[in-house]
């Protein structure tokens, strides 16, 4: 029996790293795209992420660790449309042999309202999300054609979920009285969303977050808030909320919650996947703009994990303790 236990331990030690190394590696710039890739690749590929959840891809500065990640990649997912301005240089300097997929391929870009460049936030329209998923699926299949059926099946399930999401958003937004369909946020990440689902957009910053806020822009925004009598304005999870909170306070409107734009939420939050982030945004926007929130019940920023340990972590912990006790008993015999 002793030999048997030793055999298991040796096997686990030797096998674990090898199983990992055999899988192809996908590197995504932002968490929306790594989440999409996970839904399609399942456990057959390693998915790695450059800009951590909650980070701002517009302002991101790559680290030596990122260069290593890119070197070891087999497939890199790039949004393009000026979203990750730092990526091309990172790829070039690393000398990686990975293939690069442009996830926005086939999408009609909207022109930025503030810059002479395309607006990168195409994923905010769930119909574009379908295109992202298709492009990522094609990249994954090209990387591992032997498992094509597996990826196609995952892709079909996933795209059906995205279609449902698109329907959900259309239905929910239609509940907001038309005159109240004005979304005031920190930066201009919601043009694709607004165009698809019928909401007018106003923001303090442009389509990137690296510009200085002009007093004139704030005054203009305050004028819009006063004239339109919107019930709520919104902060974003990747941008300091102070300014929007001050504007809300000064103008007697509610902060309708923190929206997800350039990152999904942390595990356990209401926006912890691409689908959940758009759903959570929609629920907050509808609640805020239909006046369902009062100052007393102001929406919390939901970008923090909800309650303590996830159940899965507790179960794994219990299993580990059980296995150790079992082995100790066997060894002491
Ligand atoms: Zn953005």
GROMACS .gro file of C-alpha atoms and ligand atoms in nm:
model
  334
    1UNK     CA    1   0.000   0.000   0.000
    2UNK     CA    2   0.289   0.232   0.084
    3UNK     CA    3   0.430   0.189  -0.266
    4UNK     CA    4   0.093   0.269  -0.414
    5UNK     CA    5   0.075   0.605  -0.229
    6UNK     CA    6   0.427   0.693  -0.338
    7UNK     CA    7   0.335   0.606  -0.693
    8UNK     CA    8   0.036   0.843  -0.686
    9UNK     CA    9   0.245   1.129  -0.542
   10UNK     CA   10   0.520   1.076  -0.799
   11UNK     CA   11   0.265   1.061  -1.079
   12UNK     CA   12   0.098   1.385  -0.968
   13UNK     CA   13   0.432   1.564  -0.939
   14UNK     CA   14   0.553   1.451  -1.278
   15UNK     CA   15   0.231   1.461  -1.472
   16UNK     CA   16   0.083   1.797  -1.367
   17UNK     CA   17   0.337   2.032  -1.529
   18UNK     CA   18   0.359   1.816  -1.842
   19UNK     CA   19  -0.015   1.813  -1.904
   20UNK     CA   20  -0.007   2.192  -1.880
   21UNK     CA   21   0.286   2.240  -2.116
   22UNK     CA   22   0.129   2.030  -2.391
   23UNK     CA   23  -0.169   2.260  -2.432
   24UNK     CA   24  -0.148   2.549  -2.681
   25UNK     CA   25  -0.148   2.893  -2.520
   26UNK     CA   26  -0.377   3.182  -2.612
   27UNK     CA   27  -0.286   3.530  -2.491
   28UNK     CA   28  -0.562   3.792  -2.475
   29UNK     CA   29  -0.506   4.163  -2.416
   30UNK     CA   30  -0.825   4.224  -2.217
   31UNK     CA   31  -1.048   4.009  -1.995
   32UNK     CA   32  -1.357   4.020  -2.221
   33UNK     CA   33  -1.160   3.838  -2.488
   34UNK     CA   34  -0.993   3.583  -2.258
   35UNK     CA   35  -1.339   3.499  -2.127
   36UNK     CA   36  -1.470   3.445  -2.482
   37UNK     CA   37  -1.169   3.224  -2.559
   38UNK     CA   38  -1.233   3.017  -2.244
   39UNK     CA   39  -1.590   2.954  -2.353
   40UNK     CA   40  -1.473   2.815  -2.687
   41UNK     CA   41  -1.141   2.645  -2.604
   42UNK     CA   42  -1.269   2.486  -2.282
   43UNK     CA   43  -0.989   2.305  -2.101
   44UNK     CA   44  -0.799   2.220  -2.418
   45UNK     CA   45  -0.591   2.539  -2.417
   46UNK     CA   46  -0.419   2.766  -2.166
   47UNK     CA   47  -0.571   3.113  -2.171
   48UNK     CA   48  -0.357   3.398  -2.041
   49UNK     CA   49  -0.438   3.763  -1.990
   50UNK     CA   50  -0.214   4.070  -2.025
   51UNK     CA   51  -0.420   4.353  -1.868
   52UNK     CA   52  -0.551   4.219  -1.536
   53UNK     CA   53  -0.922   4.231  -1.452
   54UNK     CA   54  -1.006   4.586  -1.340
   55UNK     CA   55  -0.705   4.731  -1.527
   56UNK     CA   56  -0.735   4.997  -1.797
   57UNK     CA   57  -0.614   4.868  -2.138
   58UNK     CA   58  -0.596   5.225  -2.281
   59UNK     CA   59  -0.331   5.327  -2.025
   60UNK     CA   60  -0.160   4.991  -1.978
   61UNK     CA   61   0.219   4.966  -1.973
   62UNK     CA   62   0.346   4.617  -2.060
   63UNK     CA   63   0.590   4.451  -1.818
   64UNK     CA   64   0.879   4.206  -1.887
   65UNK     CA   65   0.640   3.933  -1.767
   66UNK     CA   66   0.404   4.025  -2.052
   67UNK     CA   67   0.689   3.999  -2.304
   68UNK     CA   68   0.757   3.646  -2.177
   69UNK     CA   69   0.387   3.563  -2.201
   70UNK     CA   70   0.378   3.684  -2.563
   71UNK     CA   71   0.693   3.485  -2.653
   72UNK     CA   72   0.536   3.164  -2.522
   73UNK     CA   73   0.201   3.228  -2.692
   74UNK     CA   74   0.067   3.026  -2.984
   75UNK     CA   75  -0.219   3.265  -3.054
   76UNK     CA   76  -0.261   3.633  -2.962
   77UNK     CA   77  -0.605   3.799  -2.958
   78UNK     CA   78  -0.594   4.163  -3.064
   79UNK     CA   79  -0.894   4.399  -3.062
   80UNK     CA   80  -0.721   4.666  -3.268
   81UNK     CA   81  -0.907   4.991  -3.353
   82UNK     CA   82  -0.651   5.174  -3.133
   83UNK     CA   83  -0.756   4.983  -2.817
   84UNK     CA   84  -0.418   4.832  -2.724
   85UNK     CA   85  -0.177   5.087  -2.872
   86UNK     CA   86   0.112   4.916  -2.691
   87UNK     CA   87   0.056   4.566  -2.835
   88UNK     CA   88   0.229   4.584  -3.176
   89UNK     CA   89   0.553   4.701  -3.019
   90UNK     CA   90   0.530   4.430  -2.753
   91UNK     CA   91   0.481   4.163  -3.020
   92UNK     CA   92   0.762   4.299  -3.236
   93UNK     CA   93   1.014   4.332  -2.954
   94UNK     CA   94   0.937   3.986  -2.818
   95UNK     CA   95   1.006   3.817  -3.152
   96UNK     CA   96   0.717   3.578  -3.089
   97UNK     CA   97   0.612   3.328  -3.355
   98UNK     CA   98   0.251   3.330  -3.238
   99UNK     CA   99  -0.025   3.398  -3.487
  100UNK     CA  100  -0.224   3.716  -3.422
  101UNK     CA  101  -0.602   3.724  -3.469
  102UNK     CA  102  -0.783   4.054  -3.513
  103UNK     CA  103  -1.099   3.984  -3.314
  104UNK     CA  104  -1.282   4.282  -3.466
  105UNK     CA  105  -1.237   4.153  -3.820
  106UNK     CA  106  -1.566   4.194  -4.014
  107UNK     CA  107  -1.709   4.448  -3.768
  108UNK     CA  108  -1.817   4.792  -3.890
  109UNK     CA  109  -1.619   5.035  -3.676
  110UNK     CA  110  -1.786   5.348  -3.543
  111UNK     CA  111  -1.580   5.664  -3.571
  112UNK     CA  112  -1.473   5.814  -3.241
  113UNK     CA  113  -1.668   6.130  -3.157
  114UNK     CA  114  -1.364   6.296  -3.005
  115UNK     CA  115  -1.068   6.163  -3.202
  116UNK     CA  116  -0.988   6.113  -3.567
  117UNK     CA  117  -0.975   5.735  -3.515
  118UNK     CA  118  -1.210   5.439  -3.485
  119UNK     CA  119  -1.391   5.373  -3.157
  120UNK     CA  120  -1.243   5.049  -3.017
  121UNK     CA  121  -1.532   4.943  -2.788
  122UNK     CA  122  -1.705   4.719  -3.044
  123UNK     CA  123  -1.771   4.435  -2.793
  124UNK     CA  124  -2.031   4.652  -2.616
  125UNK     CA  125  -2.280   4.552  -2.889
  126UNK     CA  126  -2.368   4.184  -2.837
  127UNK     CA  127  -2.415   4.139  -3.212
  128UNK     CA  128  -2.050   4.233  -3.252
  129UNK     CA  129  -1.981   3.990  -2.967
  130UNK     CA  130  -2.097   3.715  -3.203
  131UNK     CA  131  -1.837   3.827  -3.455
  132UNK     CA  132  -1.564   3.830  -3.189
  133UNK     CA  133  -1.661   3.475  -3.087
  134UNK     CA  134  -1.652   3.359  -3.450
  135UNK     CA  135  -1.310   3.514  -3.514
  136UNK     CA  136  -1.170   3.364  -3.193
  137UNK     CA  137  -1.321   3.023  -3.279
  138UNK     CA  138  -1.158   3.032  -3.624
  139UNK     CA  139  -0.822   3.113  -3.466
  140UNK     CA  140  -0.859   2.830  -3.215
  141UNK     CA  141  -0.959   2.575  -3.482
  142UNK     CA  142  -0.663   2.677  -3.700
  143UNK     CA  143  -0.436   2.620  -3.401
  144UNK     CA  144  -0.578   2.277  -3.314
  145UNK     CA  145  -0.772   2.135  -3.612
  146UNK     CA  146  -0.779   1.786  -3.458
  147UNK     CA  147  -1.035   1.908  -3.203
  148UNK     CA  148  -1.245   2.112  -3.448
  149UNK     CA  149  -1.575   1.942  -3.354
  150UNK     CA  150  -1.523   2.016  -2.986
  151UNK     CA  151  -1.459   2.387  -3.053
  152UNK     CA  152  -1.747   2.416  -3.301
  153UNK     CA  153  -1.986   2.268  -3.045
  154UNK     CA  154  -1.869   2.508  -2.772
  155UNK     CA  155  -1.893   2.797  -3.016
  156UNK     CA  156  -2.252   2.706  -3.111
  157UNK     CA  157  -2.358   2.691  -2.746
  158UNK     CA  158  -2.179   3.015  -2.667
  159UNK     CA  159  -2.312   3.211  -2.964
  160UNK     CA  160  -2.667   3.101  -2.873
  161UNK     CA  161  -2.608   3.254  -2.528
  162UNK     CA  162  -2.480   3.578  -2.683
  163UNK     CA  163  -2.789   3.595  -2.908
  164UNK     CA  164  -3.009   3.555  -2.599
  165UNK     CA  165  -2.814   3.834  -2.432
  166UNK     CA  166  -2.873   4.061  -2.732
  167UNK     CA  167  -3.249   3.995  -2.710
  168UNK     CA  168  -3.244   4.053  -2.336
  169UNK     CA  169  -3.076   4.393  -2.371
  170UNK     CA  170  -3.320   4.503  -2.645
  171UNK     CA  171  -3.619   4.405  -2.428
  172UNK     CA  172  -3.484   4.566  -2.112
  173UNK     CA  173  -3.381   4.895  -2.269
  174UNK     CA  174  -3.726   4.928  -2.431
  175UNK     CA  175  -3.866   4.956  -2.075
  176UNK     CA  176  -3.697   5.295  -2.032
  177UNK     CA  177  -3.921   5.584  -2.149
  178UNK     CA  178  -3.767   5.714  -2.471
  179UNK     CA  179  -3.698   6.064  -2.339
  180UNK     CA  180  -3.501   5.912  -2.051
  181UNK     CA  181  -3.272   5.701  -2.270
  182UNK     CA  182  -2.961   5.908  -2.207
  183UNK     CA  183  -2.654   5.739  -2.065
  184UNK     CA  184  -2.406   5.966  -1.889
  185UNK     CA  185  -2.076   5.789  -1.810
  186UNK     CA  186  -1.706   5.852  -1.747
  187UNK     CA  187  -1.565   5.770  -2.090
  188UNK     CA  188  -1.706   5.716  -2.436
  189UNK     CA  189  -1.718   5.335  -2.429
  190UNK     CA  190  -2.088   5.294  -2.497
  191UNK     CA  191  -2.136   5.423  -2.852
  192UNK     CA  192  -2.173   5.071  -2.997
  193UNK     CA  193  -2.410   4.981  -2.715
  194UNK     CA  194  -2.611   5.298  -2.762
  195UNK     CA  195  -2.635   5.259  -3.138
  196UNK     CA  196  -2.758   4.900  -3.117
  197UNK     CA  197  -2.995   4.937  -2.822
  198UNK     CA  198  -3.118   5.293  -2.877
  199UNK     CA  199  -2.956   5.506  -2.609
  200UNK     CA  200  -2.801   5.850  -2.645
  201UNK     CA  201  -2.450   5.870  -2.497
  202UNK     CA  202  -2.277   6.148  -2.308
  203UNK     CA  203  -1.941   6.124  -2.133
  204UNK     CA  204  -1.676   6.337  -1.967
  205UNK     CA  205  -1.386   6.171  -2.148
  206UNK     CA  206  -1.351   6.064  -2.510
  207UNK     CA  207  -1.306   5.711  -2.645
  208UNK     CA  208  -0.972   5.680  -2.467
  209UNK     CA  209  -0.906   5.747  -2.099
  210UNK     CA  210  -0.568   5.917  -2.134
  211UNK     CA  211  -0.699   6.267  -2.203
  212UNK     CA  212  -0.734   6.544  -1.946
  213UNK     CA  213  -1.086   6.640  -1.860
  214UNK     CA  214  -1.167   6.991  -1.976
  215UNK     CA  215  -1.379   7.219  -1.758
  216UNK     CA  216  -1.583   7.298  -2.068
  217UNK     CA  217  -1.668   6.927  -2.112
  218UNK     CA  218  -1.789   6.902  -1.753
  219UNK     CA  219  -2.004   7.216  -1.789
  220UNK     CA  220  -2.153   7.076  -2.108
  221UNK     CA  221  -2.229   6.747  -1.935
  222UNK     CA  222  -2.395   6.925  -1.642
  223UNK     CA  223  -2.611   7.118  -1.889
  224UNK     CA  224  -2.721   6.788  -2.049
  225UNK     CA  225  -2.801   6.636  -1.708
  226UNK     CA  226  -3.012   6.942  -1.616
  227UNK     CA  227  -3.198   6.967  -1.944
  228UNK     CA  228  -3.269   6.597  -1.988
  229UNK     CA  229  -3.355   6.548  -1.619
  230UNK     CA  230  -3.192   6.202  -1.621
  231UNK     CA  231  -3.252   6.017  -1.296
  232UNK     CA  232  -2.904   5.867  -1.279
  233UNK     CA  233  -2.550   5.892  -1.413
  234UNK     CA  234  -2.291   5.613  -1.408
  235UNK     CA  235  -1.931   5.547  -1.310
  236UNK     CA  236  -1.709   5.276  -1.462
  237UNK     CA  237  -1.519   4.997  -1.289
  238UNK     CA  238  -1.184   5.081  -1.452
  239UNK     CA  239  -1.201   5.459  -1.399
  240UNK     CA  240  -1.174   5.663  -1.077
  241UNK     CA  241  -1.539   5.742  -0.986
  242UNK     CA  242  -1.467   6.064  -0.790
  243UNK     CA  243  -1.550   6.308  -1.069
  244UNK     CA  244  -1.881   6.146  -1.165
  245UNK     CA  245  -1.977   6.117  -0.798
  246UNK     CA  246  -1.914   6.488  -0.752
  247UNK     CA  247  -2.114   6.577  -1.064
  248UNK     CA  248  -2.401   6.359  -0.935
  249UNK     CA  249  -2.391   6.521  -0.593
  250UNK     CA  250  -2.379   6.875  -0.731
  251UNK     CA  251  -2.674   6.810  -0.961
  252UNK     CA  252  -2.893   6.606  -0.730
  253UNK     CA  253  -2.888   6.289  -0.940
  254UNK     CA  254  -2.812   5.934  -0.830
  255UNK     CA  255  -2.503   5.735  -0.927
  256UNK     CA  256  -2.672   5.438  -1.092
  257UNK     CA  257  -2.378   5.207  -1.025
  258UNK     CA  258  -2.045   5.121  -1.175
  259UNK     CA  259  -2.059   4.993  -1.534
  260UNK     CA  260  -1.820   4.747  -1.696
  261UNK     CA  261  -1.664   4.876  -2.017
  262UNK     CA  262  -1.296   4.789  -2.067
  263UNK     CA  263  -1.280   4.491  -1.829
  264UNK     CA  264  -1.508   4.221  -1.693
  265UNK     CA  265  -1.563   4.212  -1.316
  266UNK     CA  266  -1.369   4.012  -1.059
  267UNK     CA  267  -1.476   3.650  -1.002
  268UNK     CA  268  -1.793   3.645  -0.794
  269UNK     CA  269  -1.903   3.993  -0.903
  270UNK     CA  270  -2.216   4.051  -1.112
  271UNK     CA  271  -2.006   4.112  -1.426
  272UNK     CA  272  -1.758   3.826  -1.404
  273UNK     CA  273  -1.787   3.727  -1.773
  274UNK     CA  274  -1.843   3.899  -2.107
  275UNK     CA  275  -2.211   3.801  -2.103
  276UNK     CA  276  -2.258   3.895  -1.737
  277UNK     CA  277  -2.089   4.233  -1.780
  278UNK     CA  278  -2.333   4.341  -2.052
  279UNK     CA  279  -2.624   4.199  -1.856
  280UNK     CA  280  -2.518   4.372  -1.532
  281UNK     CA  281  -2.467   4.701  -1.719
  282UNK     CA  282  -2.814   4.674  -1.872
  283UNK     CA  283  -2.981   4.600  -1.538
  284UNK     CA  284  -2.809   4.899  -1.374
  285UNK     CA  285  -2.891   5.130  -1.667
  286UNK     CA  286  -3.259   5.028  -1.665
  287UNK     CA  287  -3.292   5.059  -1.286
  288UNK     CA  288  -3.111   5.396  -1.289
  289UNK     CA  289  -3.287   5.559  -1.583
  290UNK     CA  290  -3.637   5.443  -1.489
  291UNK     CA  291  -3.582   5.611  -1.152
  292UNK     CA  292  -3.603   5.286  -0.954
  293UNK     CA  293  -3.307   5.401  -0.745
  294UNK     CA  294  -3.336   5.671  -0.483
  295UNK     CA  295  -3.045   5.829  -0.299
  296UNK     CA  296  -3.113   5.596  -0.007
  297UNK     CA  297  -3.091   5.280  -0.216
  298UNK     CA  298  -2.810   5.401  -0.439
  299UNK     CA  299  -2.653   5.114  -0.628
  300UNK     CA  300  -2.329   4.983  -0.487
  301UNK     CA  301  -2.019   4.946  -0.695
  302UNK     CA  302  -2.039   4.579  -0.775
  303UNK     CA  303  -1.685   4.534  -0.896
  304UNK     CA  304  -1.582   4.379  -0.567
  305UNK     CA  305  -1.640   4.010  -0.503
  306UNK     CA  306  -1.966   3.960  -0.315
  307UNK     CA  307  -1.928   3.734  -0.014
  308UNK     CA  308  -1.609   3.580   0.117
  309UNK     CA  309  -1.486   3.247  -0.016
  310UNK     CA  310  -1.652   3.085  -0.316
  311UNK     CA  311  -1.800   2.745  -0.238
  312UNK     CA  312  -1.566   2.572  -0.483
  313UNK     CA  313  -1.259   2.691  -0.289
  314UNK     CA  314  -1.400   2.550   0.036
  315UNK     CA  315  -1.476   2.215  -0.132
  316UNK     CA  316  -1.127   2.189  -0.280
  317UNK     CA  317  -0.979   2.273   0.061
  318UNK     CA  318  -1.185   2.001   0.230
  319UNK     CA  319  -1.084   1.748  -0.037
  320UNK     CA  320  -0.716   1.831   0.010
  321UNK     CA  321  -0.737   1.794   0.389
  322UNK     CA  322  -0.921   1.463   0.343
  323UNK     CA  323  -0.659   1.333   0.101
  324UNK     CA  324  -0.376   1.430   0.336
  325UNK     CA  325  -0.539   1.257   0.635
  326UNK     CA  326  -0.594   0.949   0.419
  327UNK     CA  327  -0.230   0.939   0.313
  328UNK     CA  328  -0.101   0.993   0.669
  329UNK     CA  329  -0.310   0.701   0.791
  330UNK     CA  330  -0.181   0.480   0.510
  331UNK     CA  331   0.181   0.579   0.574
  332UNK     CA  332   0.159   0.520   0.952
  333UNK     CA  333   0.035   0.164   0.904
  334LIG    ZN1  334  -1.237   5.235  -2.318
   0.00000   0.00000   0.00000
